[in-house]
Tab-separated table of N, CA and C in Angstrom:
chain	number	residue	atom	x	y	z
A	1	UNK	N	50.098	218.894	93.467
A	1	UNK	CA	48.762	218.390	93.292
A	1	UNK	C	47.774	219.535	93.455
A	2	UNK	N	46.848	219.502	92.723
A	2	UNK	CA	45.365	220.514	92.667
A	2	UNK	C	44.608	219.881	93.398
A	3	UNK	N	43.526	220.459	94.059
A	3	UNK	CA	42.129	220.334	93.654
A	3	UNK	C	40.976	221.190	93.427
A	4	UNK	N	40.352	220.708	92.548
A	4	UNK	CA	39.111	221.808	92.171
A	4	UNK	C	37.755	221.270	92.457
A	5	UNK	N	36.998	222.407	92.519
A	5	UNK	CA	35.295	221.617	92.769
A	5	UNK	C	34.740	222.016	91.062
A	6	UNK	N	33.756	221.523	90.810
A	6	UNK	CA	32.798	222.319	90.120
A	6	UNK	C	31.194	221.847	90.982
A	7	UNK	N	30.380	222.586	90.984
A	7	UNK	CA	28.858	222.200	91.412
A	7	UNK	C	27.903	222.357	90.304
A	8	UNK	N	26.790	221.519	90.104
A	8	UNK	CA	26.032	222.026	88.832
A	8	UNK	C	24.721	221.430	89.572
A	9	UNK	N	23.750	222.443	89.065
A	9	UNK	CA	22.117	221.554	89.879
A	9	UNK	C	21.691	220.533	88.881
A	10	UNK	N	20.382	219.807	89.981
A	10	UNK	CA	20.037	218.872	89.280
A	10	UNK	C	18.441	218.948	89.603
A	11	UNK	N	17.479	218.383	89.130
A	11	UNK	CA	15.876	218.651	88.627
A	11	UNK	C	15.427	218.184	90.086
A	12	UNK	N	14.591	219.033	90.944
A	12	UNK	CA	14.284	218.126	92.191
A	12	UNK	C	13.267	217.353	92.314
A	13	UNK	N	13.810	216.132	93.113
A	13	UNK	CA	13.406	214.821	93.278
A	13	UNK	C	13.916	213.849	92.305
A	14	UNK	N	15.534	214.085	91.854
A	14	UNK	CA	15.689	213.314	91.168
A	14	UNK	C	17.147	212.954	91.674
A	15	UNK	N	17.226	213.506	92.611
A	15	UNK	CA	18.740	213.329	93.768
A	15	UNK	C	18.968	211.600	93.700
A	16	UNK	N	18.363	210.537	94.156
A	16	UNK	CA	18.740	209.066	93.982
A	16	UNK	C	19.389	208.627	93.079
A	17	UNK	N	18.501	209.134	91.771
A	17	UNK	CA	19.063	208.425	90.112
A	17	UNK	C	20.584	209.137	89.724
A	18	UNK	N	20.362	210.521	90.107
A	18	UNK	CA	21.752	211.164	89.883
A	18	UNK	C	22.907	210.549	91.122
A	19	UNK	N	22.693	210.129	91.843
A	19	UNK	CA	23.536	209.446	92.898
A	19	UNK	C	24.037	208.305	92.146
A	20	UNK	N	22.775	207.454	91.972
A	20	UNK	CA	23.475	206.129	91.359
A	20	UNK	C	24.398	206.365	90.064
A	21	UNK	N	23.403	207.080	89.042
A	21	UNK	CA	24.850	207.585	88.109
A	21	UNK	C	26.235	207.858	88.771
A	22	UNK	N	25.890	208.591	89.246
A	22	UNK	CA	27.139	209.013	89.529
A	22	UNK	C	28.037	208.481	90.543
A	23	UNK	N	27.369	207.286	90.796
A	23	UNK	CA	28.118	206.318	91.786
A	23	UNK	C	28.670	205.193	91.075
A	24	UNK	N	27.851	205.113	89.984
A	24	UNK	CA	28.100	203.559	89.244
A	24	UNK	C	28.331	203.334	88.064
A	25	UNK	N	28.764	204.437	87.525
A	25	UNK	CA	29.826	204.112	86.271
A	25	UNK	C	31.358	204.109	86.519
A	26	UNK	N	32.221	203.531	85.563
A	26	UNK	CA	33.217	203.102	85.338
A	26	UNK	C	34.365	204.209	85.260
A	27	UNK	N	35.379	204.283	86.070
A	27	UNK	CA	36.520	205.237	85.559
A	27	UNK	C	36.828	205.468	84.713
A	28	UNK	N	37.317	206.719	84.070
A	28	UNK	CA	37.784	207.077	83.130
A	28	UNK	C	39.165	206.814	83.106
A	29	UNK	N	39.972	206.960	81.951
A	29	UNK	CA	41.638	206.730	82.110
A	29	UNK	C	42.148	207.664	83.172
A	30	UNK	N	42.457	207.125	84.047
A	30	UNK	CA	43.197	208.002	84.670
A	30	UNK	C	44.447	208.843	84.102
A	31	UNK	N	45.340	208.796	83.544
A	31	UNK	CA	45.663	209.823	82.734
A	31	UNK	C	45.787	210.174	81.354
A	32	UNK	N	46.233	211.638	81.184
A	32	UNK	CA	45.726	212.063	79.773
A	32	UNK	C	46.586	212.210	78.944
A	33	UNK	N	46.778	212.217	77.972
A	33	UNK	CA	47.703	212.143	77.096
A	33	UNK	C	48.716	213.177	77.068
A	34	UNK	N	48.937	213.981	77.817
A	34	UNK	CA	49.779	215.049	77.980
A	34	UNK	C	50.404	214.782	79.989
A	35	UNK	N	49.761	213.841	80.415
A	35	UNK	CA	50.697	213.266	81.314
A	35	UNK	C	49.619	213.541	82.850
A	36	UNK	N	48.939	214.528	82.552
A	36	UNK	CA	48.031	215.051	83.554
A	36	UNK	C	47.091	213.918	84.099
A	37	UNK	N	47.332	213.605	85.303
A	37	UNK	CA	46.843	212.641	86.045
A	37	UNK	C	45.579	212.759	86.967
A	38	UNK	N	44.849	211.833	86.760
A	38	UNK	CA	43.373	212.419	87.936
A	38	UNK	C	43.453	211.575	89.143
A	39	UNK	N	44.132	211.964	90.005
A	39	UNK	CA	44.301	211.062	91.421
A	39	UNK	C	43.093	210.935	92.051
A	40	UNK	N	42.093	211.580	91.787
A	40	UNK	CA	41.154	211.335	92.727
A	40	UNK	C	39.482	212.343	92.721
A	41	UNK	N	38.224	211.837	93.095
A	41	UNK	CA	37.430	211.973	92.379
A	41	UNK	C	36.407	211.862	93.427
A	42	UNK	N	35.584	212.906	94.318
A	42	UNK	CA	34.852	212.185	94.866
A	42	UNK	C	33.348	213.542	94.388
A	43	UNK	N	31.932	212.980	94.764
A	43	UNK	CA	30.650	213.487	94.390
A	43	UNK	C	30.005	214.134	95.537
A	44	UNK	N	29.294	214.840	95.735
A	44	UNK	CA	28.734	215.539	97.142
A	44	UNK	C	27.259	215.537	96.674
A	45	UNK	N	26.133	215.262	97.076
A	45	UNK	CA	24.609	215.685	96.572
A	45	UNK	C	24.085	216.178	98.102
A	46	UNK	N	23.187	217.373	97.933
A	46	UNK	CA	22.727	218.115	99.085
A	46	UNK	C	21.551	218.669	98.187
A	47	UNK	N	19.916	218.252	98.146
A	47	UNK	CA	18.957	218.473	97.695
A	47	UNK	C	19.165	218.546	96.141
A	48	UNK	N	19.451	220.068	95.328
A	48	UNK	CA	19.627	219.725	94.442
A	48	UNK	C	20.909	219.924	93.756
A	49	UNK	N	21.817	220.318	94.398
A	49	UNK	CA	23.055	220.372	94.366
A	49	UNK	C	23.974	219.426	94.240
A	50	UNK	N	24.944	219.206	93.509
A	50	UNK	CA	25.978	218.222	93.219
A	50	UNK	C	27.423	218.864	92.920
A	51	UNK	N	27.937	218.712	93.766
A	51	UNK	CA	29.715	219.122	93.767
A	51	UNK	C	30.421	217.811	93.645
A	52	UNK	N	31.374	218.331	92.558
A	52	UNK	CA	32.627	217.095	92.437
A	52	UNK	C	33.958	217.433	92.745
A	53	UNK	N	34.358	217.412	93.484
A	53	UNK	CA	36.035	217.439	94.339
A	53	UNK	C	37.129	216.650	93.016
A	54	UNK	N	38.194	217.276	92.680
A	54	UNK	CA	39.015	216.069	91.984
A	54	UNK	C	40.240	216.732	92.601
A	55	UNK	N	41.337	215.964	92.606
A	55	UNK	CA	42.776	216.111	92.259
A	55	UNK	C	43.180	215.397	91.310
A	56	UNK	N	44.133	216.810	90.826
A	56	UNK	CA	44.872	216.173	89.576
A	56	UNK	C	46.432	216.532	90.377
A	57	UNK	N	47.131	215.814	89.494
A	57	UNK	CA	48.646	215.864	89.243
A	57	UNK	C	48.684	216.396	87.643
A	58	UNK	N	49.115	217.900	87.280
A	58	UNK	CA	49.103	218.368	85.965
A	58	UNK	C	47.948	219.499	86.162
A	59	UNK	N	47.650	219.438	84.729
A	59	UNK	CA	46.752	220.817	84.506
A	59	UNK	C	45.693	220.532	84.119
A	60	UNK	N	44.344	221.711	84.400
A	60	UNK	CA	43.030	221.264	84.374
A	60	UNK	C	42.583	221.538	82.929
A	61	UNK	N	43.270	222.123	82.042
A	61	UNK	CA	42.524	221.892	80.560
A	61	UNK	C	43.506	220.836	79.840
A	62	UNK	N	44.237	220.299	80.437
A	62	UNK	CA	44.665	218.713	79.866
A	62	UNK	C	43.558	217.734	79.927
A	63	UNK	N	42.946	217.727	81.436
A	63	UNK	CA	42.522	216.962	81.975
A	63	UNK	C	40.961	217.003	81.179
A	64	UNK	N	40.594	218.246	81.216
A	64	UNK	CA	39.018	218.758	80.671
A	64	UNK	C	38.985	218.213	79.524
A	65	UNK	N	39.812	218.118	78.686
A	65	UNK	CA	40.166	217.664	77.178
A	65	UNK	C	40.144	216.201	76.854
A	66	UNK	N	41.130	215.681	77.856
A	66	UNK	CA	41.231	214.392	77.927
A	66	UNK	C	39.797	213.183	78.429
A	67	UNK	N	39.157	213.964	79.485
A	67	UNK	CA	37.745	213.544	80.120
A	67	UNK	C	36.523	213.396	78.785
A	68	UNK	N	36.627	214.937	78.378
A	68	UNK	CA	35.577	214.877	77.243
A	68	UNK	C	35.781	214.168	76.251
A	69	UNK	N	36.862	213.471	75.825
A	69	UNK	CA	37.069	212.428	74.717
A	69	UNK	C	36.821	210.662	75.638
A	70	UNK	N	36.643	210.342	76.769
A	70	UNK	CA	36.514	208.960	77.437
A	70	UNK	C	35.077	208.495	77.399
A	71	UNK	N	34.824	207.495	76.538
A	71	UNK	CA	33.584	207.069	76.236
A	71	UNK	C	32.913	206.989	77.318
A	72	UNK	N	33.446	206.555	78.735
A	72	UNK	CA	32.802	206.516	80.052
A	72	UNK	C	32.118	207.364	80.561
A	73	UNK	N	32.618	208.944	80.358
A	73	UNK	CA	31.935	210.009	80.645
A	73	UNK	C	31.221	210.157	79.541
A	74	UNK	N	31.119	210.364	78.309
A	74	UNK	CA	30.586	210.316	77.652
A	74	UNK	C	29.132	209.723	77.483
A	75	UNK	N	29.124	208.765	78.305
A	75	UNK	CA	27.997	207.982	78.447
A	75	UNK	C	26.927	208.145	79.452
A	76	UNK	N	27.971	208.609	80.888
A	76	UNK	CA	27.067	209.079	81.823
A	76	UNK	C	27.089	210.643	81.618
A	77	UNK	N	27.127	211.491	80.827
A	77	UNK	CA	26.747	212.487	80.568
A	77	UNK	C	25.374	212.541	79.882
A	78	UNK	N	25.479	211.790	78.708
A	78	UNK	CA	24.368	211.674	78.325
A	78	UNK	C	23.261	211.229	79.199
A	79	UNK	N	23.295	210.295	80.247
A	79	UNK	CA	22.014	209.843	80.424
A	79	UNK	C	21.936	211.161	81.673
A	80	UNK	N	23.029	211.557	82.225
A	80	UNK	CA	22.549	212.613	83.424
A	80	UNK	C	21.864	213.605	82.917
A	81	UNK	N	21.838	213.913	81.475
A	81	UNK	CA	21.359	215.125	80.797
A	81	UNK	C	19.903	215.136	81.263
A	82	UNK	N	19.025	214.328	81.402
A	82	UNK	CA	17.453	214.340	81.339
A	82	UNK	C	17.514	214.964	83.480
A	83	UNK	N	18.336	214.863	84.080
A	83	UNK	CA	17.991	215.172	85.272
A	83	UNK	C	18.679	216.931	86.361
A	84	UNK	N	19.103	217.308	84.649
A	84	UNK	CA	19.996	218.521	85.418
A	84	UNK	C	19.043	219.781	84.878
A	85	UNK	N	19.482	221.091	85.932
A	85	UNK	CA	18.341	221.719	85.976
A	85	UNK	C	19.061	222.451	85.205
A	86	UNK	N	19.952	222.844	84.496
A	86	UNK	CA	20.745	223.681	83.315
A	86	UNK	C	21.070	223.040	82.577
A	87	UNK	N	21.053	223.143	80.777
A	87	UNK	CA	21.575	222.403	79.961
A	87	UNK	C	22.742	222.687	79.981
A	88	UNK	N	24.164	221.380	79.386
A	88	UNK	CA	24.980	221.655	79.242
A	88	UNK	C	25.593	220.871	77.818
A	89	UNK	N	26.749	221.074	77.363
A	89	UNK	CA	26.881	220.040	76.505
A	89	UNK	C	28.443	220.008	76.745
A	90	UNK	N	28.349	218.635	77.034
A	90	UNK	CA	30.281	218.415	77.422
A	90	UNK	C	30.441	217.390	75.976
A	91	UNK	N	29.962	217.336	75.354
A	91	UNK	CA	30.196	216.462	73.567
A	91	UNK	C	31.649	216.630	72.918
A	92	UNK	N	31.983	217.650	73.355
A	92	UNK	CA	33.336	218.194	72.895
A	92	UNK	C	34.417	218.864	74.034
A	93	UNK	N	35.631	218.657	73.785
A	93	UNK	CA	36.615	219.719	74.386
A	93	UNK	C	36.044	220.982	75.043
A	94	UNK	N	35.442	222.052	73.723
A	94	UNK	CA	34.794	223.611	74.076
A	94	UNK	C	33.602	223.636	75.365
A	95	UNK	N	32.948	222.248	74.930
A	95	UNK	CA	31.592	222.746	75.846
A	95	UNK	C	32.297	222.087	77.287
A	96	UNK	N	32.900	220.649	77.103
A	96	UNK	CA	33.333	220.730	78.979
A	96	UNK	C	34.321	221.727	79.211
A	97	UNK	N	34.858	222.422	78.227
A	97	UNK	CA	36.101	223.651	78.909
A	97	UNK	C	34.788	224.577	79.808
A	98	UNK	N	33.915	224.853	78.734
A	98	UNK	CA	33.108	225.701	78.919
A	98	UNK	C	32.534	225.459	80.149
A	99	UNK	N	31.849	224.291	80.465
A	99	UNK	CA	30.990	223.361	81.482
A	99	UNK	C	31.915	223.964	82.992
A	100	UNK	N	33.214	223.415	82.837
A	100	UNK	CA	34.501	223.716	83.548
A	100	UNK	C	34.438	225.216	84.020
A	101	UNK	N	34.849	226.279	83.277
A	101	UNK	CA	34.786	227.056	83.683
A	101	UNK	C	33.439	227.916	84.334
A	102	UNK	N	31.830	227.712	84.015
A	102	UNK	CA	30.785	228.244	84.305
A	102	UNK	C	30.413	227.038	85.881
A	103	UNK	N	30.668	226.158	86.087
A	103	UNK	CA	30.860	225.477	86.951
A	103	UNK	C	31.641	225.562	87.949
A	104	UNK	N	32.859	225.803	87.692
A	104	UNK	CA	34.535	225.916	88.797
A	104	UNK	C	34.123	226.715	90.149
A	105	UNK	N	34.518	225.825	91.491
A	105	UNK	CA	34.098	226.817	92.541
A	105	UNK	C	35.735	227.345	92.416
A	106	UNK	N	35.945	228.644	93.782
A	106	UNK	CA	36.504	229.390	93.911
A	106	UNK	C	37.551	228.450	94.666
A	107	UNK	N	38.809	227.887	94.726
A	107	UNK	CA	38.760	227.141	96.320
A	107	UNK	C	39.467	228.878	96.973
A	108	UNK	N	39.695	228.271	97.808
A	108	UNK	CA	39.738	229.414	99.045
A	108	UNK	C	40.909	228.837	100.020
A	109	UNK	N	41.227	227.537	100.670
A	109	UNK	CA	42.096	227.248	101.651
A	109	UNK	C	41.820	225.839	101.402
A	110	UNK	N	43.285	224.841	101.636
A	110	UNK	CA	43.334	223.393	101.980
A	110	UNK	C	44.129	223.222	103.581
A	111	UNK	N	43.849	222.832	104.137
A	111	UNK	CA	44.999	222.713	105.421
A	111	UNK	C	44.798	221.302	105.217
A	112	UNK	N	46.230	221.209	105.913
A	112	UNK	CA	46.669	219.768	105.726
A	112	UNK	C	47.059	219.618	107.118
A	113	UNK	N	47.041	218.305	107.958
A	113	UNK	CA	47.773	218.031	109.192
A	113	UNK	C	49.151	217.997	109.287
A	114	UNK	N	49.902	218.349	110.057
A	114	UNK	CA	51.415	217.705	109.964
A	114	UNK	C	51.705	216.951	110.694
A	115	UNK	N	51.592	215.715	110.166
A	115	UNK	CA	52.309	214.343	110.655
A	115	UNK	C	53.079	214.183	111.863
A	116	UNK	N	54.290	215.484	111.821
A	116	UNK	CA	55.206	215.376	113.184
A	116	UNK	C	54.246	216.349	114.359
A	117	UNK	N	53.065	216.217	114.192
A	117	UNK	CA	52.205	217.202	115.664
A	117	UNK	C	51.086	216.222	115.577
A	118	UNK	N	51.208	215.067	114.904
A	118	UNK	CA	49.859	214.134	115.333
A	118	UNK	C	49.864	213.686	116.194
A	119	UNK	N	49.637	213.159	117.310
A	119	UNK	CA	49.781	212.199	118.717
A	119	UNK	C	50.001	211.188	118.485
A	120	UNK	N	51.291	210.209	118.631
A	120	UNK	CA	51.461	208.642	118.184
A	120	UNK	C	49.892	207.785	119.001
């Protein structure tokens, strides 16, 4: 399993509306036609900042490919467009590869607990 961030800004004082977007649309297929799975999906907003955490099971230009063709994103892309402080265009494969890569944080470290050192 992966996970990646990307962060992208957004226009300030418009942190609420981009919340609710991005709280209240509909999943996309969870997986993509090449088998690459999106286990999981969560949003971060801090003034004008917005980071998205995902794990996949598979690879991230399956996934980039597969996302930019789901009418769901598709839809809340468009309307997030009027509140981000960089244009982008995820319309196609190229521009969310693109989006993807000018976006992608670095990760750096995951630690995980181990189960047999937890305290029953």
């Amino acid at each position: 399993m992966e996970r990646h961030a990307i962060m992208f800004r957004i226009k300030p004082g418009t942190q609420d509306r981009v919340k609710e977007l991005l709280a209240g649309y509909a999943p996309p297929e969870w997986t993509a036609p090449d088998g690459t799975r999106l286990v999981s999906t969560s949003v971060f907003v801090k003034d004008d900042l917005v980071v998205r955490m995902i794990e996949i099971d598979g690879n991230l230009p399956g996934l980039m490919a597969h996302l930019s063709a789901q009418p769901t994103i598709q839809r809340v892309e468009r309307e997030i467009a009027q509140y981000l402080a960089d244009e982008r265009d995820t319309s196609t494969p190229e521009g969310t590869r693109d989006f993807f890569i000018n976006s992608l944080m670095q990760h750096v470290t995951t630690r995980r607990s181990d189960p047999a050192q937890t305290p029953a």
